[in-house]
Short mmCIF file of C-alpha atoms and ligand atoms in Angstrom, two decimals:
data_model
loop_
_atom_site.label_atom_id
_atom_site.label_comp_id
_atom_site.label_asym_id
_atom_site.label_seq_id
_atom_site.Cartn_x
_atom_site.Cartn_y
_atom_site.Cartn_z
CA MET A 1 19.37 11.45 -13.81
CA ASN A 2 16.98 14.16 -14.95
CA MET A 3 13.25 14.27 -14.26
CA HIS A 4 12.45 13.19 -17.79
CA SER A 5 14.33 9.92 -17.61
CA LEU A 6 13.07 9.32 -14.07
CA ARG A 7 9.54 9.61 -15.35
CA GLU A 8 10.27 7.09 -18.06
CA THR A 9 11.50 4.56 -15.55
CA ALA A 10 8.69 5.06 -13.01
CA PRO A 11 6.78 1.81 -12.47
CA PHE A 12 3.45 1.70 -14.30
CA TYR A 13 0.59 3.26 -12.37
CA ALA A 14 -2.88 3.89 -13.82
CA ALA A 15 -4.43 6.77 -11.91
CA GLN A 16 -7.95 6.44 -10.51
CA ALA A 17 -8.48 10.20 -10.26
CA ALA A 18 -6.15 13.08 -9.36
CA GLU A 19 -4.13 11.15 -6.74
CA CYS A 20 -0.77 11.69 -8.48
CA GLU A 21 -1.29 15.45 -8.46
CA LEU A 22 -2.33 15.41 -4.79
CA PHE A 23 0.73 13.33 -3.93
CA ALA A 24 3.03 15.77 -5.77
CA GLN A 25 1.40 18.76 -4.11
CA ALA A 26 1.71 17.21 -0.65
CA PHE A 27 5.40 16.55 -1.38
CA ALA A 28 5.96 20.12 -2.58
CA SER A 29 4.17 21.46 0.51
CA ARG A 30 6.18 19.18 2.84
CA LEU A 31 3.02 17.59 4.14
CA PRO A 32 2.77 13.95 5.18
CA LEU A 33 0.26 11.74 3.35
CA LEU A 34 -2.16 9.06 4.53
CA ILE A 35 -3.38 6.69 1.82
CA LYS A 36 -6.53 4.79 2.71
CA GLY A 37 -7.89 1.85 0.76
CA PRO A 38 -8.48 -1.89 0.72
CA THR A 39 -5.62 -4.37 0.28
CA GLY A 40 -4.39 -4.78 -3.29
CA CYS A 41 -5.97 -1.62 -4.71
CA GLY A 42 -2.71 0.08 -5.74
CA LYS A 43 -1.48 2.03 -2.68
CA THR A 44 2.06 0.67 -2.76
CA ARG A 45 2.31 1.00 -6.53
CA LEU A 46 1.20 4.64 -6.31
CA VAL A 47 3.97 5.37 -3.80
CA GLU A 48 6.59 3.57 -5.92
CA HIS A 49 5.45 5.45 -9.01
CA MET A 50 5.48 8.84 -7.33
CA ALA A 51 8.84 8.29 -5.62
CA ALA A 52 10.37 7.66 -9.06
CA ARG A 53 8.59 10.64 -10.61
CA LEU A 54 9.70 12.93 -7.81
CA GLY A 55 13.23 11.56 -7.97
CA ARG A 56 13.32 10.46 -4.32
CA PRO A 57 14.65 7.19 -2.93
CA LEU A 58 11.90 5.08 -1.36
CA ILE A 59 12.21 3.27 1.96
CA THR A 60 9.26 0.96 2.66
CA VAL A 61 8.43 -0.61 6.01
CA SER A 62 5.68 -3.23 6.27
CA CYS A 63 4.25 -2.67 9.72
CA HIS A 64 3.30 -5.58 11.99
CA ASP A 65 2.16 -5.87 15.58
CA ASP A 66 5.68 -6.29 16.92
CA LEU A 67 7.11 -3.25 15.15
CA SER A 68 8.32 -0.71 17.71
CA ALA A 69 9.67 2.82 17.64
CA ALA A 70 13.21 1.40 17.98
CA ASP A 71 12.68 -0.70 14.82
CA LEU A 72 11.91 2.51 12.94
CA VAL A 73 14.42 4.85 14.55
CA GLY A 74 17.40 2.59 15.23
CA ARG A 75 19.27 0.96 18.04
CA HIS A 76 22.70 0.44 19.54
CA LEU A 77 24.38 -2.66 18.21
CA ILE A 78 27.00 -4.43 20.25
CA SER A 79 29.77 -6.19 18.37
CA GLY A 80 32.98 -7.47 19.94
CA GLY A 81 32.64 -5.24 23.00
CA ASP A 82 31.97 -2.13 20.89
CA THR A 83 28.67 -0.35 20.84
CA ARG A 84 27.68 1.57 17.78
CA TRP A 85 24.48 3.29 16.76
CA SER A 86 22.64 1.93 13.73
CA ASP A 87 19.95 4.07 12.08
CA GLY A 88 16.60 2.40 11.46
CA PRO A 89 14.68 2.94 8.20
CA LEU A 90 12.88 6.06 9.37
CA ALA A 91 16.08 7.75 10.57
CA ARG A 92 17.78 6.88 7.28
CA ALA A 93 14.91 8.39 5.30
CA VAL A 94 14.93 11.56 7.43
CA ARG A 95 18.67 12.06 6.95
CA GLU A 96 18.79 11.10 3.26
CA GLY A 97 15.66 12.94 2.18
CA ALA A 98 13.88 9.78 1.08
CA ILE A 99 10.19 8.98 0.98
CA CYS A 100 9.42 6.72 3.94
CA TYR A 101 6.36 4.53 3.35
CA LEU A 102 4.88 2.82 6.40
CA ASP A 103 2.53 0.22 5.01
CA GLU A 104 -0.43 -0.73 7.27
CA VAL A 105 0.66 1.63 10.00
CA VAL A 106 -2.17 0.74 12.41
CA GLU A 107 -0.53 -2.65 12.87
CA ALA A 108 2.56 -1.09 14.50
CA ARG A 109 2.99 -0.76 18.25
CA LYS A 110 1.57 2.36 19.84
CA ASP A 111 4.99 3.73 20.86
CA THR A 112 5.66 4.49 17.19
CA THR A 113 3.29 7.48 17.34
CA VAL A 114 5.79 9.21 19.65
CA VAL A 115 8.31 9.40 16.82
CA LEU A 116 5.81 9.97 14.03
CA HIS A 117 4.04 12.99 15.54
CA PRO A 118 6.93 15.50 15.60
CA LEU A 119 7.91 14.34 12.10
CA ALA A 120 4.40 14.68 10.74
CA ASP A 121 3.75 18.25 11.83
CA ASP A 122 5.49 21.56 11.14
CA ARG A 123 8.51 20.62 13.21
CA ARG A 124 9.61 17.84 10.84
CA LEU A 125 11.93 16.53 13.54
CA LEU A 126 12.85 12.99 14.44
CA PRO A 127 13.61 12.58 18.14
CA ILE A 128 16.13 9.80 18.78
CA GLU A 129 15.65 9.18 22.43
CA ARG A 130 18.55 6.74 22.86
CA THR A 131 21.18 9.16 21.54
CA GLY A 132 19.47 12.40 22.59
CA GLU A 133 19.53 13.59 18.96
CA LEU A 134 16.78 15.65 17.40
CA VAL A 135 17.22 15.17 13.66
CA PRO A 136 15.64 17.74 11.31
CA ALA A 137 14.20 16.16 8.20
CA THR A 138 16.07 16.91 4.95
CA PRO A 139 13.81 18.81 2.50
CA GLY A 140 13.29 15.77 0.23
CA PHE A 141 11.94 13.69 3.12
CA MET A 142 8.27 12.71 3.00
CA LEU A 143 6.30 10.50 5.35
CA VAL A 144 3.61 8.37 3.72
CA ILE A 145 1.46 5.93 5.66
CA SER A 146 -1.21 3.56 4.46
CA TYR A 147 -4.22 2.24 6.21
CA ASN A 148 -6.92 -0.24 5.26
CA PRO A 149 -10.14 0.96 6.88
CA GLY A 150 -11.78 -2.50 6.57
CA TYR A 151 -14.05 -3.61 9.40
CA GLN A 152 -11.29 -5.60 11.10
CA ASN A 153 -9.48 -2.33 11.75
CA LEU A 154 -12.42 -0.50 13.33
CA LEU A 155 -11.13 -1.06 16.83
CA LYS A 156 -7.51 -0.41 16.02
CA GLY A 157 -8.22 2.78 14.00
CA LEU A 158 -5.78 5.66 13.81
CA LYS A 159 -5.90 8.06 16.72
CA PRO A 160 -7.42 11.45 15.76
CA SER A 161 -4.22 13.16 16.91
CA THR A 162 -2.27 11.08 14.38
CA ARG A 163 -4.80 11.22 11.58
CA GLN A 164 -5.12 15.00 11.73
CA ARG A 165 -1.44 15.48 10.95
CA PHE A 166 -1.80 13.88 7.51
CA VAL A 167 -3.29 14.90 4.20
CA ALA A 168 -5.63 12.01 3.38
CA LEU A 169 -6.11 10.32 0.06
CA SER A 170 -8.68 7.56 -0.49
CA LEU A 171 -8.25 4.86 -3.08
CA ASP A 172 -10.73 2.13 -3.91
CA TYR A 173 -10.72 -0.62 -6.51
CA PRO A 174 -10.24 1.14 -9.87
CA ALA A 175 -13.18 1.77 -12.21
CA PRO A 176 -13.73 -1.16 -14.63
CA GLU A 177 -12.06 0.40 -17.68
CA ILE A 178 -9.00 1.36 -15.62
CA GLU A 179 -8.85 -2.01 -13.90
CA ARG A 180 -8.99 -3.79 -17.28
CA ARG A 181 -6.05 -1.73 -18.44
CA ILE A 182 -4.09 -2.56 -15.28
CA VAL A 183 -4.76 -6.31 -15.51
CA GLN A 184 -3.70 -6.31 -19.15
CA ALA A 185 -0.57 -4.23 -18.59
CA GLU A 186 0.55 -6.17 -15.50
CA SER A 187 0.02 -9.65 -16.95
CA GLY A 188 0.29 -9.28 -20.71
CA CYS A 189 -3.10 -10.99 -21.12
CA SER A 190 -5.62 -10.25 -23.87
CA GLU A 191 -8.19 -7.48 -23.62
CA ALA A 192 -10.95 -10.09 -23.55
CA LEU A 193 -9.43 -11.99 -20.62
CA ALA A 194 -8.88 -8.77 -18.64
CA ALA A 195 -12.51 -7.84 -19.27
CA GLU A 196 -13.73 -11.24 -18.02
CA LEU A 197 -11.66 -11.02 -14.85
CA VAL A 198 -12.88 -7.50 -14.11
CA ARG A 199 -16.50 -8.61 -14.59
CA LEU A 200 -15.82 -11.44 -12.15
CA ALA A 201 -14.34 -9.05 -9.59
CA GLN A 202 -17.37 -6.81 -9.83
CA ALA A 203 -19.72 -9.73 -9.20
CA LEU A 204 -17.64 -10.86 -6.20
CA ARG A 205 -17.52 -7.32 -4.80
CA ARG A 206 -21.30 -7.14 -4.92
CA LEU A 207 -21.52 -10.05 -2.45
CA ASN A 208 -22.20 -9.06 1.10
CA GLU A 209 -18.84 -7.69 2.10
CA HIS A 210 -19.20 -8.77 5.71
CA GLU A 211 -19.00 -12.40 4.70
CA LEU A 212 -15.43 -11.81 3.57
CA GLU A 213 -12.58 -10.19 5.40
CA GLU A 214 -11.23 -8.80 2.13
CA ASN A 215 -12.73 -8.61 -1.31
CA ALA A 216 -11.38 -9.55 -4.75
CA SER A 217 -8.61 -7.00 -5.30
CA THR A 218 -6.85 -5.80 -8.42
CA ARG A 219 -3.79 -7.72 -7.17
CA LEU A 220 -5.71 -11.01 -7.23
CA LEU A 221 -6.96 -10.34 -10.76
CA VAL A 222 -3.41 -9.67 -11.93
CA MET A 223 -2.26 -12.94 -10.35
CA ALA A 224 -5.08 -14.91 -12.02
CA ALA A 225 -4.28 -13.29 -15.37
CA ARG A 226 -0.59 -14.18 -15.03
CA LEU A 227 -1.42 -17.82 -14.31
CA ALA A 228 -3.69 -17.87 -17.36
CA VAL A 229 -0.97 -16.29 -19.51
CA ALA A 230 1.43 -18.97 -18.24
CA GLY A 231 -0.95 -21.58 -19.61
CA LEU A 232 -3.27 -22.54 -16.74
CA GLY A 233 -6.96 -22.82 -17.61
CA LEU A 234 -8.90 -19.71 -16.59
CA GLY A 235 -11.11 -21.67 -14.19
CA GLN A 236 -8.11 -23.09 -12.35
CA ALA A 237 -6.35 -19.74 -12.38
CA VAL A 238 -9.36 -18.04 -10.79
CA GLN A 239 -9.73 -20.85 -8.28
CA ALA A 240 -6.07 -20.64 -7.21
CA ALA A 241 -5.47 -16.89 -7.36
CA VAL A 242 -8.83 -15.43 -6.41
CA ILE A 243 -11.20 -17.85 -4.69
CA ALA A 244 -8.70 -19.69 -2.51
CA ALA A 245 -7.15 -16.36 -1.53
CA LEU A 246 -10.46 -14.95 -0.31
CA SER A 247 -11.61 -17.65 2.08
CA ASP A 248 -10.66 -20.86 3.88
CA ASP A 249 -14.27 -21.68 4.70
CA ALA A 250 -15.60 -24.50 2.48
CA GLU A 251 -19.10 -23.04 2.24
CA THR A 252 -17.86 -19.58 1.33
CA VAL A 253 -15.43 -21.04 -1.22
CA ALA A 254 -18.34 -22.93 -2.82
CA ALA A 255 -20.45 -19.76 -2.93
CA LEU A 256 -17.60 -17.79 -4.53
CA ALA A 257 -17.03 -20.58 -7.08
CA GLU A 258 -20.72 -20.41 -7.96
CA VAL A 259 -20.49 -16.69 -8.63
CA ALA A 260 -17.36 -17.29 -10.72
CA ALA A 261 -19.09 -20.01 -12.73
CA ALA A 262 -22.08 -17.73 -13.33
CA VAL A 263 -19.79 -15.02 -14.73
CA LEU A 264 -17.19 -17.11 -16.57
CA GLY A 265 -19.14 -20.25 -17.41
CA PRO A 266 -18.35 -23.63 -15.76
CA LEU A 267 -14.95 -23.21 -14.10
CA ASP A 268 -13.29 -26.29 -15.52
CA GLY A 269 -14.72 -25.67 -18.96
CA HIS A 270 -12.03 -23.03 -19.43
CA ALA A 271 -9.02 -25.32 -19.56
P1 ADP B 301 -1.81 -2.24 -1.96
O1 ADP B 301 -0.54 -1.56 -1.60
O2 ADP B 301 -3.01 -1.33 -2.00
O3 ADP B 301 -2.08 -3.49 -1.15
P2 ADP B 301 -0.46 -2.73 -4.49
O4 ADP B 301 -0.07 -1.35 -4.85
O5 ADP B 301 0.62 -3.65 -3.99
O6 ADP B 301 -1.69 -2.76 -3.48
O7 ADP B 301 -1.17 -3.35 -5.79
C1 ADP B 301 -1.19 -4.74 -6.03
C2 ADP B 301 -0.90 -5.02 -7.48
O8 ADP B 301 -2.02 -4.61 -8.27
C3 ADP B 301 0.28 -4.24 -8.03
O9 ADP B 301 1.48 -4.99 -7.89
C4 ADP B 301 -0.08 -4.04 -9.49
O10 ADP B 301 0.23 -5.20 -10.23
C5 ADP B 301 -1.59 -3.95 -9.45
N1 ADP B 301 -2.17 -2.59 -9.39
C6 ADP B 301 -3.17 -2.18 -8.57
N2 ADP B 301 -3.54 -0.92 -8.83
C7 ADP B 301 -2.74 -0.49 -9.84
C8 ADP B 301 -2.66 0.73 -10.59
N3 ADP B 301 -3.48 1.76 -10.32
N4 ADP B 301 -1.74 0.82 -11.58
C9 ADP B 301 -0.92 -0.22 -11.83
N5 ADP B 301 -0.96 -1.40 -11.18
C10 ADP B 301 -1.86 -1.55 -10.20
#
């Protein structure tokens, strides 16, 4: 497949600024990339888009608090008395020259930094402790990590020694005209509906952000638009896809619904 056809099949990504160029330059310079930004603002989509444009396979790992170095690197599997080594996703990416995307890396166990550090600096080596191997990364390999610097992560933060190995790229919610385009493209809704949902998101984002763990993201707007396109009234779609997703607290939900009604008109008047 040539670069031209790869570009045509890359998943849709509307750039916020020059992040695609920075991504491509980091790849060309063999530098690892840290993408910062709130949940649902387009980090994963950017990585998927760029992997396709650069013609690299993509291996994504959603990090969680139980994820260890062995989960990334691999382990010995025992079957019928035989022991054989099985590469984990990071080892596969290093050998195959894939882009390895570690989503929400601060969630992972601390022992993962031991394997990430030598890969993320000039050495580009993956140490596999269990087998004694030191695997050099294939040229097409790129390490990309994402991180949501929301207040709940303040304590967990990335260690400076990790952070300083990565080129950093910050994303936020897209500017209104870009976000309208995204909502429309991702849901097939009308321009007018996309504009209403983006106005709603802006009003919700102006609320004191400390009252909410996360704010109304582009992802939630896309979900609401899809429900509306499928035939649900806009009020119900916003209630189900945006408001209920933002809080479980009855008082907060009521306050969010009030903001939504102020922007969209009475919520059940939209059926
Ligand atoms: P994150 O990884 O930051 O949590 P995602 O990349 O999964 O967020 O984005 C969530 C959804 O929002 C995507 O599936 C897509 O529908 C939409 N989206 C957000 N930003 C963009 C963008 N810039 N271009 C295209 N779609 C986007």
